[in-house]
Short mmCIF file of C-alpha atoms in Angstrom, two decimals:
data_model
loop_
_atom_site.label_atom_id
_atom_site.label_comp_id
_atom_site.label_asym_id
_atom_site.label_seq_id
_atom_site.Cartn_x
_atom_site.Cartn_y
_atom_site.Cartn_z
CA ASP Y 1 -150.95 72.89 -6.99
CA THR Y 2 -150.81 69.39 -6.57
CA ALA Y 3 -150.41 67.93 -10.30
CA VAL Y 4 -151.83 64.23 -9.63
CA SER Y 5 -153.82 63.93 -6.56
CA GLN Y 6 -155.04 60.77 -4.91
CA THR Y 7 -157.67 60.56 -1.73
CA PRO Y 8 -157.40 58.94 0.36
CA LYS Y 9 -153.62 59.12 1.23
CA TYR Y 10 -154.29 55.97 3.71
CA LEU Y 11 -156.97 53.20 3.58
CA VAL Y 12 -157.56 50.34 6.05
CA THR Y 13 -160.35 48.05 5.71
CA GLN Y 14 -161.72 44.63 6.35
CA MET Y 15 -161.76 41.87 3.98
CA GLY Y 16 -165.01 41.37 2.01
CA ASN Y 17 -165.34 45.46 2.05
CA ASP Y 18 -165.65 47.48 -1.12
CA LYS Y 19 -163.41 50.70 -1.47
CA SER Y 20 -162.61 53.27 -3.91
CA ILE Y 21 -159.71 55.25 -4.43
CA LYS Y 22 -159.92 58.86 -6.69
CA CYS Y 23 -157.26 60.29 -8.84
CA GLU Y 24 -157.34 63.38 -10.16
CA GLN Y 25 -154.40 65.20 -12.46
CA ASN Y 26 -154.71 69.07 -13.70
CA LEU Y 27 -151.72 68.74 -16.20
CA GLY Y 28 -154.12 68.30 -19.28
CA HIS Y 29 -152.76 65.11 -19.72
CA ASP Y 30 -154.91 62.22 -22.02
CA THR Y 31 -153.35 59.22 -20.61
CA MET Y 32 -154.20 57.90 -16.93
CA TYR Y 33 -152.69 55.01 -14.97
CA TRP Y 34 -152.99 52.83 -12.11
CA TYR Y 35 -150.00 51.10 -10.60
CA LYS Y 36 -149.70 48.53 -7.81
CA GLN Y 37 -146.61 48.58 -5.63
CA ASP Y 38 -146.18 45.24 -3.58
CA SER Y 39 -144.40 44.56 -0.43
CA LYS Y 40 -141.35 44.14 -1.82
CA LYS Y 41 -141.59 47.55 -3.71
CA PHE Y 42 -142.32 46.15 -7.41
CA LEU Y 43 -144.55 48.59 -9.32
CA LYS Y 44 -146.49 46.91 -12.19
CA ILE Y 45 -149.28 48.57 -14.04
CA MET Y 46 -152.56 47.57 -13.47
CA PHE Y 47 -154.89 50.00 -15.89
CA SER Y 48 -154.47 52.72 -18.38
CA TYR Y 49 -156.70 55.05 -19.92
CA ASN Y 50 -156.83 57.53 -22.87
CA ASN Y 51 -158.93 59.95 -23.08
CA LYS Y 52 -161.69 57.92 -20.77
CA GLU Y 53 -161.00 54.64 -23.01
CA LEU Y 54 -159.73 51.62 -21.66
CA ILE Y 55 -156.24 51.22 -23.52
CA ILE Y 56 -154.33 48.32 -20.77
CA ASN Y 57 -156.32 46.01 -18.84
CA GLU Y 58 -153.41 43.91 -17.04
CA THR Y 59 -153.69 40.40 -15.51
CA VAL Y 60 -156.26 41.78 -12.48
CA PRO Y 61 -158.89 40.44 -10.86
CA ASN Y 62 -162.17 41.45 -12.16
CA ARG Y 63 -162.96 42.57 -8.33
CA PHE Y 64 -160.84 46.23 -9.88
CA SER Y 65 -163.00 48.02 -11.71
CA PRO Y 66 -161.48 51.46 -12.96
CA LYS Y 67 -163.85 54.28 -14.04
CA SER Y 68 -162.86 57.33 -15.93
CA PRO Y 69 -165.91 59.71 -15.77
CA ASP Y 70 -163.52 62.62 -17.84
CA LYS Y 71 -159.85 62.69 -18.60
CA ALA Y 72 -158.85 64.22 -15.81
CA HIS Y 73 -159.92 61.84 -13.35
CA LEU Y 74 -159.22 58.02 -13.10
CA ASN Y 75 -160.94 56.09 -9.97
CA LEU Y 76 -160.43 52.69 -8.81
CA HIS Y 77 -163.20 50.61 -7.14
CA ILE Y 78 -162.44 47.38 -5.58
CA ASN Y 79 -164.74 45.00 -4.60
CA SER Y 80 -164.53 42.06 -2.11
CA LEU Y 81 -161.19 43.00 -0.72
CA GLU Y 82 -158.79 40.31 0.37
CA LEU Y 83 -155.78 40.24 2.67
CA GLY Y 84 -153.30 40.02 -0.49
CA ASP Y 85 -154.83 43.41 -2.14
CA SER Y 86 -152.64 44.91 0.27
CA ALA Y 87 -150.36 47.44 -1.22
CA VAL Y 88 -149.57 51.08 -2.31
CA TYR Y 89 -151.75 51.79 -5.44
CA PHE Y 90 -150.32 54.90 -7.56
CA CYS Y 91 -152.00 56.88 -10.16
CA ALA Y 92 -150.18 58.35 -12.77
CA SER Y 93 -150.77 60.58 -16.06
CA SER Y 94 -148.88 61.28 -19.01
CA LEU Y 95 -149.06 62.60 -22.46
CA PRO Y 96 -149.93 60.13 -25.26
CA HIS Y 97 -147.47 57.43 -25.24
CA GLY Y 98 -145.48 58.70 -22.30
CA ALA Y 99 -143.16 60.54 -24.11
CA GLY Y 100 -142.82 63.87 -21.76
CA GLY Y 101 -142.31 61.30 -18.92
CA TYR Y 102 -145.05 60.53 -16.55
CA THR Y 103 -146.20 62.16 -13.18
CA PHE Y 104 -147.20 59.94 -10.10
CA GLY Y 105 -149.61 60.82 -7.24
CA SER Y 106 -148.19 60.03 -3.73
CA GLY Y 107 -150.29 56.92 -3.35
CA THR Y 108 -152.69 55.24 -1.31
CA ARG Y 109 -151.53 52.76 1.01
CA LEU Y 110 -154.09 50.00 1.30
CA THR Y 111 -154.30 47.58 4.18
CA VAL Y 112 -156.86 44.76 4.48
CA VAL Y 113 -157.12 43.21 7.77
CA ALA R 1 -141.68 43.44 -25.71
CA GLN R 2 -139.73 45.70 -23.33
CA SER R 3 -138.07 45.00 -20.09
CA VAL R 4 -135.82 46.47 -17.68
CA THR R 5 -133.31 44.67 -15.38
CA GLN R 6 -131.67 46.69 -12.36
CA LEU R 7 -128.54 45.17 -10.97
CA GLY R 8 -128.24 44.86 -7.42
CA SER R 9 -131.05 45.37 -5.16
CA HIS R 10 -129.14 47.25 -2.38
CA VAL R 11 -125.88 49.54 -2.85
CA SER R 12 -123.93 51.41 -0.28
CA VAL R 13 -121.82 54.12 -0.75
CA SER R 14 -119.87 56.80 1.73
CA GLU R 15 -120.70 60.80 2.12
CA GLY R 16 -118.83 62.25 -1.34
CA ALA R 17 -118.31 58.75 -3.14
CA LEU R 18 -119.57 58.26 -6.53
CA VAL R 19 -123.03 57.02 -7.03
CA LEU R 20 -123.14 54.37 -9.66
CA LEU R 21 -126.77 52.30 -9.99
CA ARG R 22 -126.83 49.99 -12.81
CA CYS R 23 -129.89 49.27 -15.22
CA ASN R 24 -130.24 47.47 -18.49
CA TYR R 25 -133.11 47.67 -20.80
CA SER R 26 -134.27 45.99 -23.59
CA SER R 27 -136.78 47.46 -26.19
CA SER R 28 -138.36 46.32 -29.44
CA VAL R 29 -138.93 49.98 -30.35
CA PRO R 30 -136.84 53.11 -29.84
CA PRO R 31 -137.31 53.39 -26.15
CA TYR R 32 -138.14 56.11 -23.53
CA LEU R 33 -136.06 55.57 -20.69
CA PHE R 34 -136.24 56.79 -17.08
CA TRP R 35 -135.15 57.12 -14.01
CA TYR R 36 -137.32 57.94 -10.44
CA VAL R 37 -136.72 58.02 -6.94
CA GLN R 38 -138.70 57.05 -3.85
CA TYR R 39 -138.20 58.43 -0.49
CA PRO R 40 -139.60 56.34 2.34
CA ASN R 41 -143.59 56.73 2.52
CA GLN R 42 -143.49 58.93 -0.47
CA GLY R 43 -144.67 58.68 -4.15
CA LEU R 44 -142.45 58.44 -7.15
CA GLN R 45 -140.29 61.68 -8.07
CA LEU R 46 -139.02 61.78 -11.94
CA LEU R 47 -135.19 62.17 -11.61
CA LEU R 48 -134.29 62.13 -15.52
CA LYS R 49 -135.95 60.91 -18.48
CA TYR R 50 -134.17 60.17 -22.15
CA THR R 51 -136.56 60.25 -24.89
CA THR R 52 -135.04 61.87 -27.88
CA GLY R 53 -132.14 64.30 -28.39
CA ALA R 54 -128.93 64.32 -26.37
CA THR R 55 -127.64 61.37 -24.98
CA LEU R 56 -126.31 62.66 -21.84
CA VAL R 57 -129.32 63.27 -19.76
CA LYS R 58 -128.93 65.58 -16.74
CA GLY R 59 -131.57 65.28 -14.25
CA ILE R 60 -132.63 66.87 -10.84
CA ASN R 61 -130.21 66.91 -7.50
CA GLY R 62 -127.10 66.23 -9.70
CA PHE R 63 -127.91 62.86 -11.44
CA GLU R 64 -127.19 62.05 -14.95
CA ALA R 65 -127.17 59.02 -17.53
CA GLU R 66 -125.96 58.61 -20.55
CA PHE R 67 -128.16 56.42 -23.66
CA LYS R 68 -125.92 54.93 -25.78
CA LYS R 69 -127.63 53.78 -28.97
CA SER R 70 -127.56 49.69 -29.68
CA GLU R 71 -126.17 49.43 -25.97
CA THR R 72 -128.33 48.22 -23.39
CA PRO R 73 -127.31 50.28 -20.18
CA PHE R 74 -128.95 53.24 -18.81
CA HIS R 75 -126.92 53.60 -15.51
CA LEU R 76 -127.55 56.91 -13.15
CA THR R 77 -124.53 58.27 -11.51
CA LYS R 78 -123.70 60.99 -9.43
CA PRO R 79 -120.37 62.31 -8.91
CA SER R 80 -120.61 62.62 -4.77
CA ALA R 81 -123.30 60.87 -2.54
CA HIS R 82 -125.11 63.35 -0.03
CA MET R 83 -126.83 61.94 2.77
CA SER R 84 -130.55 63.06 1.59
CA ASP R 85 -129.85 60.82 -1.76
CA ALA R 86 -130.78 57.99 0.46
CA ALA R 87 -133.94 56.36 -1.08
CA GLU R 88 -135.20 53.49 -3.61
CA TYR R 89 -134.29 54.32 -7.35
CA PHE R 90 -136.33 53.15 -10.07
CA CYS R 91 -135.41 52.52 -14.07
CA ALA R 92 -138.14 52.10 -16.15
CA VAL R 93 -138.59 52.06 -19.93
CA SER R 94 -141.72 52.85 -22.15
CA GLY R 95 -141.48 53.32 -26.07
CA TYR R 96 -143.58 55.33 -28.73
CA GLY R 97 -146.35 52.74 -30.04
CA VAL R 98 -145.95 50.74 -26.89
CA SER R 99 -149.54 49.92 -25.91
CA GLN R 100 -150.33 53.56 -25.48
CA GLY R 101 -147.47 54.46 -22.90
CA ASN R 102 -147.46 51.07 -20.85
CA LEU R 103 -144.01 52.15 -18.46
CA LYS R 104 -141.98 49.05 -16.91
CA PHE R 105 -140.21 49.08 -14.09
CA GLY R 106 -137.11 47.38 -12.56
CA LYS R 107 -137.17 46.05 -9.25
CA GLY R 108 -135.40 48.91 -7.38
CA THR R 109 -132.39 49.53 -5.71
CA LYS R 110 -132.01 50.67 -2.41
CA LEU R 111 -129.73 53.77 -2.19
CA SER R 112 -127.66 53.92 1.55
CA VAL R 113 -125.48 56.67 2.18
CA LYS R 114 -122.85 56.31 5.30
CA PRO R 115 -121.80 59.27 6.82
#
């Protein structure tokens, strides 16, 4: 059973398109996150949700909009994709405050052409 | 505020040699500390974590790290490197009460293992 699953694993799309990435966790965690890993492997948090409520919203273009229909799901919608959005996007989940550790999905490699 | 600095973007060791990956952190609250490993084209796998309790933390695959209160290192070690250890390693810090678990990562250290 996959603990944190993301779909799709690969996403190739043209500039200007709108795309979504889905994430689901079956760990019973209250907190979910989106991280972006750039071409230099640097990982940076984008958003954090706790029990469907937005907690962290880092400096991310408003073309990125997270949506959490319930505490087990956190989706990421991206409007008007740009070349610079190409990266690997990781979903993660944890107990509150992350004390128990963070479980990551396998990532979605987004390529904008 | 919290931050993590990994020393050395690339470390190369021979098979069977000691692995030492260096990480220094800073935190304004008692920290939670983590090491993650990322194999090529894969996600992040938790190697070990320190939250409370025993300061010598043993993780998977023979890795360990030691938390020393009032000191900043949280280095990752393994007595004997194996070819399968070749991967990217990330140190990360969070803490109770910090932005609902905002996990901050170092820039990563790529470990190469020579036969």
